Coordinates of C-alpha atoms in Angstrom, one line a residue:
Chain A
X1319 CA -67.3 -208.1 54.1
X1320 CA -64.3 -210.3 54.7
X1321 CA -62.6 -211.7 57.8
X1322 CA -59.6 -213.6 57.8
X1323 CA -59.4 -216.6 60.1
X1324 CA -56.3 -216.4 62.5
X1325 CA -56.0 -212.7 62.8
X1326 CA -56.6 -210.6 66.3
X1327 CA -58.9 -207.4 65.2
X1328 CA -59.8 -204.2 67.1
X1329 CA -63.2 -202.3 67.5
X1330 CA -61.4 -199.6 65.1
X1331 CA -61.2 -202.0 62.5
X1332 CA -57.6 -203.1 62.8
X1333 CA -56.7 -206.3 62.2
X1334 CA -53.2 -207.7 64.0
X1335 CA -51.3 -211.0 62.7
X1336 CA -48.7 -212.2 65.2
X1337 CA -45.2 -214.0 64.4
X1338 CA -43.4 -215.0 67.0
X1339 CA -42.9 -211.5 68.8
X1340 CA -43.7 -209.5 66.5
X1341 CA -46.9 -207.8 65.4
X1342 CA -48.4 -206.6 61.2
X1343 CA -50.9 -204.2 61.6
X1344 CA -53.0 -203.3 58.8
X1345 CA -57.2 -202.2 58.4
X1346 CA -59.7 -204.6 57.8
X1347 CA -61.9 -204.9 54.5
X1348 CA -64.7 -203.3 56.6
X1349 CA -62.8 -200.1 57.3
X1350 CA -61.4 -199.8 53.7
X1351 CA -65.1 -200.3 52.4
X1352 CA -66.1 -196.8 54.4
X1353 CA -62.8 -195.0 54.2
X1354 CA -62.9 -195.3 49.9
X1355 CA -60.0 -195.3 47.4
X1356 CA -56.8 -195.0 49.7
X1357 CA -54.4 -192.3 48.2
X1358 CA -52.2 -192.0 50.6
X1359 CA -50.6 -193.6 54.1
X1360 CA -48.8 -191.9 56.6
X1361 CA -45.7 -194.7 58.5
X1362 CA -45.0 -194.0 62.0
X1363 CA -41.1 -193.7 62.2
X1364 CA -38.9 -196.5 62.5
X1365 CA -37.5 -197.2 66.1
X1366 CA -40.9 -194.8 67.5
X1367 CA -42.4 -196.4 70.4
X1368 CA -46.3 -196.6 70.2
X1369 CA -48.6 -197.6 73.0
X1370 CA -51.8 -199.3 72.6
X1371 CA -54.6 -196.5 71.8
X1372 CA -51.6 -194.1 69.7
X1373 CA -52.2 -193.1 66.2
X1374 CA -49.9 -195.3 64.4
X1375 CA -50.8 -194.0 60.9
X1376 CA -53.0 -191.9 59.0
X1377 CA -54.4 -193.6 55.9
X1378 CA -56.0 -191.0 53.4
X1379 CA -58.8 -191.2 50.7
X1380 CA -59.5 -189.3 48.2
X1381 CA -62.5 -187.9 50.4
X1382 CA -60.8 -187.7 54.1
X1383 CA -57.8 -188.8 56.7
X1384 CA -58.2 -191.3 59.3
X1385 CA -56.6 -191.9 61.8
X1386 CA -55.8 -195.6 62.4
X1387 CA -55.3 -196.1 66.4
X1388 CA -52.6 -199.2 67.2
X1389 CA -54.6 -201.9 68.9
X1390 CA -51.2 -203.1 70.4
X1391 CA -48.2 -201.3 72.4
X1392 CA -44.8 -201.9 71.3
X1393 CA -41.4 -200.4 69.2
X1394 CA -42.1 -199.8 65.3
X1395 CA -39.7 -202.3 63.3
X1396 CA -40.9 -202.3 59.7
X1397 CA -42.9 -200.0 58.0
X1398 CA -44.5 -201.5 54.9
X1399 CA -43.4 -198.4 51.9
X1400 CA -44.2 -200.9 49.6
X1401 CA -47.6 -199.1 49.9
X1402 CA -46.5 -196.1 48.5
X1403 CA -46.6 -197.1 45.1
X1404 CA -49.5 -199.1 45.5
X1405 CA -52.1 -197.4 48.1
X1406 CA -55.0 -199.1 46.3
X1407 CA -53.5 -202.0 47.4
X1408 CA -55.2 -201.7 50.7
X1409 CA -58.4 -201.5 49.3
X1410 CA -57.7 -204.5 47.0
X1411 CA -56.3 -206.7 49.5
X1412 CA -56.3 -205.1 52.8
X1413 CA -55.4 -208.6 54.7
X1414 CA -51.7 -208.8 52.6
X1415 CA -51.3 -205.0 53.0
X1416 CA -49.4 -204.4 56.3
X1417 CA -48.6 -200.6 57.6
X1418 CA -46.5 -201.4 60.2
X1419 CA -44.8 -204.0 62.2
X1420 CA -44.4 -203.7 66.0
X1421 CA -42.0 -205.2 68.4
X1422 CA -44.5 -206.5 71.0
X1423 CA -44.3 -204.8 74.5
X1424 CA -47.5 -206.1 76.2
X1425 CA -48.4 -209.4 74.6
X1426 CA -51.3 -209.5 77.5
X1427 CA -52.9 -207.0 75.4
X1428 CA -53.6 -209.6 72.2
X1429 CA -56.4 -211.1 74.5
X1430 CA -58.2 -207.8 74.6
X1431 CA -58.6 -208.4 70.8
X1432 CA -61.3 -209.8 68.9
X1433 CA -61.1 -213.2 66.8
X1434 CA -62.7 -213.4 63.8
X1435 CA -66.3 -214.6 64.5
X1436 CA -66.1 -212.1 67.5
X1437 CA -65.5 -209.1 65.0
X1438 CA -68.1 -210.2 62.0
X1439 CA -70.5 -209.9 64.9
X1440 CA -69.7 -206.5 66.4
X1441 CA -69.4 -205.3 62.7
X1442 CA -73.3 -206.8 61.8
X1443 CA -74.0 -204.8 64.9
X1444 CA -72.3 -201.6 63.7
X1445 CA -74.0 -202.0 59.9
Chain B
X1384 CA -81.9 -185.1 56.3
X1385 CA -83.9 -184.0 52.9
X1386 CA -84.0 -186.4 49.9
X1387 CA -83.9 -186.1 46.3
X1388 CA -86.8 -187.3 44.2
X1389 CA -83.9 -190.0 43.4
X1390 CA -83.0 -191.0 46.6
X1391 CA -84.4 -194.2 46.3
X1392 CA -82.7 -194.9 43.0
X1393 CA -79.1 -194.4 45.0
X1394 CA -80.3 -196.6 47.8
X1395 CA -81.4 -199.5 45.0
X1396 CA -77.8 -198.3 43.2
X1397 CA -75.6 -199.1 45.7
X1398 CA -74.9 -195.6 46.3
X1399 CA -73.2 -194.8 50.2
X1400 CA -75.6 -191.8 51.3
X1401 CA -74.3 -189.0 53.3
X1402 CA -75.3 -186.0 55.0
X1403 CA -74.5 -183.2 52.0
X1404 CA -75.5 -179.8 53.9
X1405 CA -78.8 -181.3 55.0
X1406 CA -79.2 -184.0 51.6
X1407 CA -78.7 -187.2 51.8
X1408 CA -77.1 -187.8 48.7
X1409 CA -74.5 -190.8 47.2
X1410 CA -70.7 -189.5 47.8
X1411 CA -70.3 -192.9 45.6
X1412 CA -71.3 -196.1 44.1
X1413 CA -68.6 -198.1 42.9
X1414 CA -65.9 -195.8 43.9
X1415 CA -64.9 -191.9 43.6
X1416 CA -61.7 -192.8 41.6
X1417 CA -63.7 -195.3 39.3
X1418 CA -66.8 -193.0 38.6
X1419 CA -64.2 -190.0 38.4
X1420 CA -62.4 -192.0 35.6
X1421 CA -65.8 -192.8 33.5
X1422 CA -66.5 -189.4 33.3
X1423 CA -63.3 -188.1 31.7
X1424 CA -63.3 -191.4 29.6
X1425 CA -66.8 -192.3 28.7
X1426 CA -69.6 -190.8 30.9
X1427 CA -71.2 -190.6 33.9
X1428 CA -74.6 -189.2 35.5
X1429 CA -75.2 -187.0 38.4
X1430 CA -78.4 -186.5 40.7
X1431 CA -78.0 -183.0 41.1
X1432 CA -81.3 -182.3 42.3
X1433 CA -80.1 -180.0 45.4
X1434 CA -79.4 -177.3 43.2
X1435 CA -81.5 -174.4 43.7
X1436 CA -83.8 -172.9 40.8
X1437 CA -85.2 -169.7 41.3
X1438 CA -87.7 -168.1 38.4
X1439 CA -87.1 -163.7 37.9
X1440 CA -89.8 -162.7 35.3
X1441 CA -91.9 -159.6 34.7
X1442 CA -90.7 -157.1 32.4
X1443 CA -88.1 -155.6 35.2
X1444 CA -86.3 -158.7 35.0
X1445 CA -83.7 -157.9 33.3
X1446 CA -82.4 -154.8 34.7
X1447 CA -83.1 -156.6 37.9
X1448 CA -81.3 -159.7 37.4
X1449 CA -78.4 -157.6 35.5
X1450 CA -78.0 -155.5 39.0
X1451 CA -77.5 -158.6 41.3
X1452 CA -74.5 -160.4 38.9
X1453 CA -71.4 -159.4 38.5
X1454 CA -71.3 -160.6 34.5
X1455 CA -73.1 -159.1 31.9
X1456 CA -76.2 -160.3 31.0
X1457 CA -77.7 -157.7 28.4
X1458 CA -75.2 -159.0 25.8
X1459 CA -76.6 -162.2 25.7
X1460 CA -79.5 -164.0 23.5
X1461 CA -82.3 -165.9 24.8
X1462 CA -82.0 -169.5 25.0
X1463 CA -77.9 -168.5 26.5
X1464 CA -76.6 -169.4 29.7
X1465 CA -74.0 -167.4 31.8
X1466 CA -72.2 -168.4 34.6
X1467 CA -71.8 -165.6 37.7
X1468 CA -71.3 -164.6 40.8
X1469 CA -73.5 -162.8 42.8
X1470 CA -72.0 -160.1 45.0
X1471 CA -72.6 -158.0 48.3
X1472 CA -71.9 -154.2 48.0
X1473 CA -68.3 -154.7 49.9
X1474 CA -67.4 -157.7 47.0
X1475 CA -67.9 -160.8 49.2
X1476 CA -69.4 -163.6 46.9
X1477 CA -73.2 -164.0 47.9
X1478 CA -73.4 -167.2 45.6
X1479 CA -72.0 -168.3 42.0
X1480 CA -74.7 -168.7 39.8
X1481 CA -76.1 -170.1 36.3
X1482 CA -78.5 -167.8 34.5
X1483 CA -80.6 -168.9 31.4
X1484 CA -82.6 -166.2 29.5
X1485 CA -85.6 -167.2 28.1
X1486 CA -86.6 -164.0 27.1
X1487 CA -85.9 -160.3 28.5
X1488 CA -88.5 -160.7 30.9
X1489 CA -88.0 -164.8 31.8
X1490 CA -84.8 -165.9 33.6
X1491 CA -84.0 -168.9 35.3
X1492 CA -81.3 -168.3 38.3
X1493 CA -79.9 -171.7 39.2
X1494 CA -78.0 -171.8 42.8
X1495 CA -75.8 -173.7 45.4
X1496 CA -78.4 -176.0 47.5
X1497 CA -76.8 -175.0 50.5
X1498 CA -77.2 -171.1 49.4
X1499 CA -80.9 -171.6 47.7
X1500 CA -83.1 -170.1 50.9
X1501 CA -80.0 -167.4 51.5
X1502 CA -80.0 -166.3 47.8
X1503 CA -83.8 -166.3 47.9
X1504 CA -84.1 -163.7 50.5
X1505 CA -80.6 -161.8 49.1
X1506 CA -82.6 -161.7 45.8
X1507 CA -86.0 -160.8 47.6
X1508 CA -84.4 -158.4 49.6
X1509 CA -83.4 -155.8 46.9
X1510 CA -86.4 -156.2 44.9
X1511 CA -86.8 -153.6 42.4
X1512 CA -89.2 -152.6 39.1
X1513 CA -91.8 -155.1 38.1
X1514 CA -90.2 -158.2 38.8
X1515 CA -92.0 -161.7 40.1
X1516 CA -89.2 -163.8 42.2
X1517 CA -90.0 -168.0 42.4
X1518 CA -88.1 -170.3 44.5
X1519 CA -89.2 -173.5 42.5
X1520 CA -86.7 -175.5 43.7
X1521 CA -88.9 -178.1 44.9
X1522 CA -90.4 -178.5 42.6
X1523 CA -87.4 -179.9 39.6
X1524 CA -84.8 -182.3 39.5
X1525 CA -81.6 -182.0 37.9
X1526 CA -79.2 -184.3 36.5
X1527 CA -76.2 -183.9 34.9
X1528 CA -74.9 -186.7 32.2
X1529 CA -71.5 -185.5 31.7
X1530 CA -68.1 -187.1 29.2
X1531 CA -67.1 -187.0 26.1
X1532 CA -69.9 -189.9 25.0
X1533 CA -73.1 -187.8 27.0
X1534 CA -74.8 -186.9 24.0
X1535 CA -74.7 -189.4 21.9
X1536 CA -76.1 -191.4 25.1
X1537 CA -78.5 -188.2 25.3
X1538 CA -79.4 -188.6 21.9
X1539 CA -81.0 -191.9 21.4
X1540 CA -83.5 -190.5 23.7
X1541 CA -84.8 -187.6 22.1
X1542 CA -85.6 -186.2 18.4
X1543 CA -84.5 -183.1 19.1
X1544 CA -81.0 -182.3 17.6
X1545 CA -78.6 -182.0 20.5
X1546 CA -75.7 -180.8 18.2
X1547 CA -77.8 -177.5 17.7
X1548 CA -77.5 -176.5 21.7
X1549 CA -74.1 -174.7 21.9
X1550 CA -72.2 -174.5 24.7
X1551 CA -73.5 -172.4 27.5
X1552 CA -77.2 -172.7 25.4
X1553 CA -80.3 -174.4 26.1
X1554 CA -83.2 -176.0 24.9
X1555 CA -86.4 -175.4 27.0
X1556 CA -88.7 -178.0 26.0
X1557 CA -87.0 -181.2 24.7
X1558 CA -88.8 -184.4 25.4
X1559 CA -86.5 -187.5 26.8
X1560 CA -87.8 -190.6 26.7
X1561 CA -91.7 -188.6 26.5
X1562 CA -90.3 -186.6 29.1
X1563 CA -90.6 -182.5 28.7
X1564 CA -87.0 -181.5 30.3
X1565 CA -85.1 -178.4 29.9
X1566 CA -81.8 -179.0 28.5
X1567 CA -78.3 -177.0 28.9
X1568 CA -75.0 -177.4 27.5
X1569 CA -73.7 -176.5 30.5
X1570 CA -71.6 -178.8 33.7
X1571 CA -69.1 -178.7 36.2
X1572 CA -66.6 -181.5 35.2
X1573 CA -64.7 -179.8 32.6
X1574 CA -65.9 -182.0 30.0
X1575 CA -68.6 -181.8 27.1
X1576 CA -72.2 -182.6 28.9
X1577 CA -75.6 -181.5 29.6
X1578 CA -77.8 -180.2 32.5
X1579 CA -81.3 -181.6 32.5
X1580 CA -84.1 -180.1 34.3
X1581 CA -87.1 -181.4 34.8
X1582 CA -90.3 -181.7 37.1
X1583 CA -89.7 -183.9 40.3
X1584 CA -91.9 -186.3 39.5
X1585 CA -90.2 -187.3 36.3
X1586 CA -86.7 -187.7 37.5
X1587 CA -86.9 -191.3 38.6
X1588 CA -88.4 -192.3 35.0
X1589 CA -85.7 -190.3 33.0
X1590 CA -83.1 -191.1 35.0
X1591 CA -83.1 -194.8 34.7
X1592 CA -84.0 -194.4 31.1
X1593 CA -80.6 -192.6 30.8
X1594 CA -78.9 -195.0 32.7
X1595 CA -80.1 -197.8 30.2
X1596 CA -79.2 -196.1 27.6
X1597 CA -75.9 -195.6 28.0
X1598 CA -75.4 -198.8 29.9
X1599 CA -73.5 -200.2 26.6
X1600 CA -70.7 -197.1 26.2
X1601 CA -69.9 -197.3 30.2
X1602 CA -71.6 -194.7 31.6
X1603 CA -71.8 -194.8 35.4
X1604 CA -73.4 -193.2 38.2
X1605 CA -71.4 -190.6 39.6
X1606 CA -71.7 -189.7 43.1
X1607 CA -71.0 -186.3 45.0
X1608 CA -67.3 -187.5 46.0
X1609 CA -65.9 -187.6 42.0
X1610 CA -68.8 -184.5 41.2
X1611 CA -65.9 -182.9 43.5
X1612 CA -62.7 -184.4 42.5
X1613 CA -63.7 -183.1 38.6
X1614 CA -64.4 -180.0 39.2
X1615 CA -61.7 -179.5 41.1
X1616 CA -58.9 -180.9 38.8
X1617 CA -60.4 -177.9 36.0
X1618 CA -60.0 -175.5 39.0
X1619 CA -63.9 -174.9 38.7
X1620 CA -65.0 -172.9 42.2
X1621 CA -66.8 -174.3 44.9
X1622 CA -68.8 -172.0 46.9
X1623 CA -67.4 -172.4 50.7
X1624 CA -63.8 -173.1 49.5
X1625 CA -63.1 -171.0 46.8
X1626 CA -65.8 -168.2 47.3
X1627 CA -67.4 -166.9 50.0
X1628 CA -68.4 -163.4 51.8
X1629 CA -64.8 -163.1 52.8
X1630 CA -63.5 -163.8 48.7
X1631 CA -64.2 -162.0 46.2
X1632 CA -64.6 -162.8 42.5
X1633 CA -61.3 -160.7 42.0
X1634 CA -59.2 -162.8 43.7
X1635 CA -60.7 -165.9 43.0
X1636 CA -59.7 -165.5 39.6
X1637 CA -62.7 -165.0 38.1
X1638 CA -62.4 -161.4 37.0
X1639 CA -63.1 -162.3 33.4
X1640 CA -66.8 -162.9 35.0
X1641 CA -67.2 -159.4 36.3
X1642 CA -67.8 -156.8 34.3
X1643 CA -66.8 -153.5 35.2
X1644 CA -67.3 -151.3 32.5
X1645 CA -70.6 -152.4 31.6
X1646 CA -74.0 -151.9 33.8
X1647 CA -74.3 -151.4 37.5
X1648 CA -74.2 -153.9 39.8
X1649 CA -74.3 -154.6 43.7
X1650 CA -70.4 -154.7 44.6
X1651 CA -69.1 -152.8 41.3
X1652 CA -67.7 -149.8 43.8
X1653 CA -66.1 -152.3 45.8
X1654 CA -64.9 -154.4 43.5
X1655 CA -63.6 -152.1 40.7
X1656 CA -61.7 -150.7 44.0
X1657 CA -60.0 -153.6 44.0
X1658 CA -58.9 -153.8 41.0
X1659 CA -57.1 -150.7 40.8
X1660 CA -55.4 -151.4 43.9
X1661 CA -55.0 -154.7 43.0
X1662 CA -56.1 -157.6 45.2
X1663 CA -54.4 -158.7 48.2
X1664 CA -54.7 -162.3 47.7
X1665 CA -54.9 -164.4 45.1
X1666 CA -55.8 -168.1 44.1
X1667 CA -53.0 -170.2 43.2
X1668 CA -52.8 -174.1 42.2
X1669 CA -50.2 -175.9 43.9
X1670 CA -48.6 -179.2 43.4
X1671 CA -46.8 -181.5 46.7
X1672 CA -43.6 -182.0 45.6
X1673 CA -43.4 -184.3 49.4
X1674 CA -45.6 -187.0 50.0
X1675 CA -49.2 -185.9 51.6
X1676 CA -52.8 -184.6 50.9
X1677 CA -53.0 -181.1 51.3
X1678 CA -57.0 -180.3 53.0
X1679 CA -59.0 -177.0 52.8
X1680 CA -58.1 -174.9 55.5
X1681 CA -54.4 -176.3 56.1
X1682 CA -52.0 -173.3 56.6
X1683 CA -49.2 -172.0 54.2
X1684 CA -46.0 -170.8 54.7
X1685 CA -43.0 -169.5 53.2
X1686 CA -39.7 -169.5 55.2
X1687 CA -41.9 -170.4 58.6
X1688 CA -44.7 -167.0 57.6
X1689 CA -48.1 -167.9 56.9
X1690 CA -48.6 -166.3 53.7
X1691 CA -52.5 -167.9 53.0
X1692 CA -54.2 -171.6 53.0
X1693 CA -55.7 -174.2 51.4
X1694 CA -59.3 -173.9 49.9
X1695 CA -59.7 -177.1 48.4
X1696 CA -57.2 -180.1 48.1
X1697 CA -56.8 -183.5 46.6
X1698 CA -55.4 -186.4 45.3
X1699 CA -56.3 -185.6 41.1
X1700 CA -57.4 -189.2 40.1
X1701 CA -56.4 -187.8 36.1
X1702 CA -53.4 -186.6 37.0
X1703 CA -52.3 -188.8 40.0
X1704 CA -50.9 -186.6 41.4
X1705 CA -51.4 -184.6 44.5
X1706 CA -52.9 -181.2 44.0
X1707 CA -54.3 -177.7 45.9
X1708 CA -56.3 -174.9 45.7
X1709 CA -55.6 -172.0 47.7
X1710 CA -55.7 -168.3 48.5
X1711 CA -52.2 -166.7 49.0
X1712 CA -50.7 -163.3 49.4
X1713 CA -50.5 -161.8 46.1
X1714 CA -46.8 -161.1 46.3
X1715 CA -45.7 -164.4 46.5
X1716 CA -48.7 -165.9 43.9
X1717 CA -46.2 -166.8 41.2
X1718 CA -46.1 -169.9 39.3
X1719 CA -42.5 -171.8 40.5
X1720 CA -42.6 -170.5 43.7
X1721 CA -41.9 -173.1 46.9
X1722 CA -44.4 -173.3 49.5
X1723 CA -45.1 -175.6 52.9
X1724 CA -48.2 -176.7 52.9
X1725 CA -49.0 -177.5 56.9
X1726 CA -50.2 -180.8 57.2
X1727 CA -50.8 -182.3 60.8
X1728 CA -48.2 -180.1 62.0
X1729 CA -45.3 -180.7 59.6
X1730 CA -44.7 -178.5 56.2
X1731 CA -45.1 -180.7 53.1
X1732 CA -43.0 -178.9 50.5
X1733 CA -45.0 -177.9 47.3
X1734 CA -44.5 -176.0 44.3
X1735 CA -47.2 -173.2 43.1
X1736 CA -48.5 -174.5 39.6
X1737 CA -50.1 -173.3 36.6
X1738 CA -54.2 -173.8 36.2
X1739 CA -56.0 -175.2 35.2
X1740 CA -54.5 -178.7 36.4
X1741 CA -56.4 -180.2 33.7
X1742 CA -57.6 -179.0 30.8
X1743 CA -61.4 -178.5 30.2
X1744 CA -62.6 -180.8 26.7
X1745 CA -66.0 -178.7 26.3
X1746 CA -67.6 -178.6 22.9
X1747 CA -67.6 -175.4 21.9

């Protein structure tokens, strides 16, 4: 499984990369390894205001829909369509393949996140 | 959970087990669109061991086995397979079925796993003439090597000339790799392939000799996840989705698999009812015209009325597109027609198609 120094990551195996005030939200190589070939992602809407624990998206294997839950409260400002063409992108590369960006409301909330070393462990303890 | 006499092969294979109806079986190894893709393209194998196998023989057999399937059996040979369902007096689907005729008194009835203890007792239960009834399910494997390269993988195992089993025939005693196996022309992919049967403690030996021997045309182990995604894209039922005690045959499109001017059967009343009334639903294909996956049991609607839903639904790795199954109100089953399929609580415009999505390759 790969981890990505640098990025925040949640418990639901989302991992967050911070610029300035803004949050990329995307799921980790260990939740793309268990959800299978991604057909399909759902985008929150532009402008929608999300607060940590929310469904943000639903990404969609062939097998089954997930939900993916945002780590993070704030306002959606980019979605990333780009994935629409490309869904197995996320399986491919699923640290470059952002779902959505949001507008952070409760930067506090970044320190309730995991760092890297911190997620490979509670993922060896989930395997 | 039960396991296969293969289950450690899939652990040593990579293969992610889950809970299938109470098997732990691989829904993958290297990926459902990958092994999916083999298949139609080269071939793949299937641990298909679950199935149910259950032995009728005694010289009622076949006016026994005749009066629990909807399709004809006394016009076929021995050594031919038919594919049937299996019906309740009222027309509800006990189970879809393979049956091979050895003989007029020897049949082999092969079953859903998830049906095999509830067909046993169905079958039991209207017992009739001099008939001896087996649940031997334990005791074989099945695999399935499947594509349009499985037999001349299949081939460099055996003597026996493969090109002699027709479709829908078998061979009862073929020896692969030293291994006595029965052997089917027969699948559920929609592609050329064989069924192999064989006793449980074989499987492990001529599975990996398959495996190897194909290694060098790209066959692949296939795991339950593409074994779905096939079958569905050659609009092949699935017991559960497509049939069940509240479908019938009828209007799962499989009238051409009950025969109602030939011998009696459990559910001919009912079901030739039906068809002079005509059927109230029927089974459409339908393609999203929106973006989406359309899942079993998702509503449909016209103009805001629900009109039916979805029995099976999915992303067709052949076809990439985004496909459905479903049972409708027959009024509005017509190929063209706009539907909304409801999808967490939006409608996700689609358009009702003609099936099969994709069209079967068998070797007939």
């Amino acid at each position: 499984m790969k981890t990505i120094d640098g990025l925040k990551y949640s418990k639901e195996h989302e991992w967050v990369r911070v610029e300035d005030d803004v949050a990329y939200i995307g799921i980790t190589d260990y939740a793309q390894e268990n959800l299978g070939d991604v057909v399909y992602v759902e985008f929150p809407g532009m402008g929608d205001t999300i607060v940590a624990g929310d469904v943000l998206s639903v990404v969609e294997s062939v097998k089954a829909a997930s939900d993916i839950y945002s780590p993070i409260s704030g306002e959606v400002v980019q979605i990333n369509e780009a994935l629409n063409d490309d869904t197995e992108k996320i399986n491919e590369s699923p640290y470059d393949s952002w779902i959505a960006a949001l507008k952070l409301t409760s930067p506090d909330e970044l320190d309730t996140l995991m760092d890297e070393i911190e997620y490979q462990a509670f993922c060896d303890e989930e395997e | 959970m039960k396991h296969t006499p293969l289950y450690e092969n899939h652990v040593a294979l990579g293969g992610k087990i889950v809970d299938f109806g109470g098997w732990a079986l691989p829904v993958q190894y290297q990926g459902i669109i990958k092994e999916h893709r083999a298949v139609r393209s080269t071939a793949g194998l299937f641990d298909v061991s679950h199935m149910g196998e259950i032995f009728v023989e005694g010289d009622g057999a076949l006016a026994f086995v005749q009066n629990l399937i909807t399709n004809d059996i006394t016009s076929i040979e021995n050594s031919q397979v038919i594919y049937s369902p299996m019906c309740y007096p009222d027309g509800g689907v006990v189970d879809d079925l393979l049956v091979y005729k050895y003989s007029g008194t020897k049949f082999l009835l092969v079953v859903n796993a998830s049906n095999t203890d509830k067909d046993f007792d169905w079958i039991v239960q209207n017992k009739s003439g001099d008939v001896q009834i087996s649940n031997v399910s334990a005791d074989y494997a099945q695999l399935a090597l499947q594509g349009p390269k499985a037999q001349s993988i299949l081939q460099k195992l055996t003597d026996y000339p493969l090109d002699t089993i027709k479709f829908f025939h078998f061979a009862p005693s073929v020896r692969i790799a030293g291994f006595g196996a029965l052997i089917s022309r027969t699948g559920y992919t929609g592609e050329d392939g064989f069924e192999i049967y064989m006793p449980a403690e074989f499987a492990s030996d001529v599975w990996q000799a398959i495996l190897r021997a194909g290694a060098d045309d790209g066959l692949v182990p296939v795991g339950l996840g593409a074994r779905d995604t096939l079958r569905f894209e050659v609009a092949l039922p699935l017991y559960g989705n497509e049939l069940s005690a509240d479908i019938s045959p009828l209007e799962a499109r499989l009238g051409c698999f009950v025969k109602l001017n030939g011998e009696d059967f459990i559910g001919k009343q009912a079901l030739q009812n039906q068809k002079q009334e005509g059927t109230q639903r029927k089974l459409i294909g339908f393609e999203l015209i929106e973006r989406g996956v359309a899942r079993d049991h998702a509503d449909i609607e016209i103009g805001g009325e629900k009109i039916g839903f979805v029995t099976s639904g999915s992303f067709s790795p052949s076809l990439k597109k985004s496909l459905g199954l479903a049972l409708i109100s027959a009024k509005h089953a017509e190929v063209g027609r706009q539907i909304d399929i409801v999808i967490r609580d939006k409608r996700i415009k689609a358009r009702i198609v003609k099936l099969p999505f994709y069209s079967k390759r068998y070797n007939k």
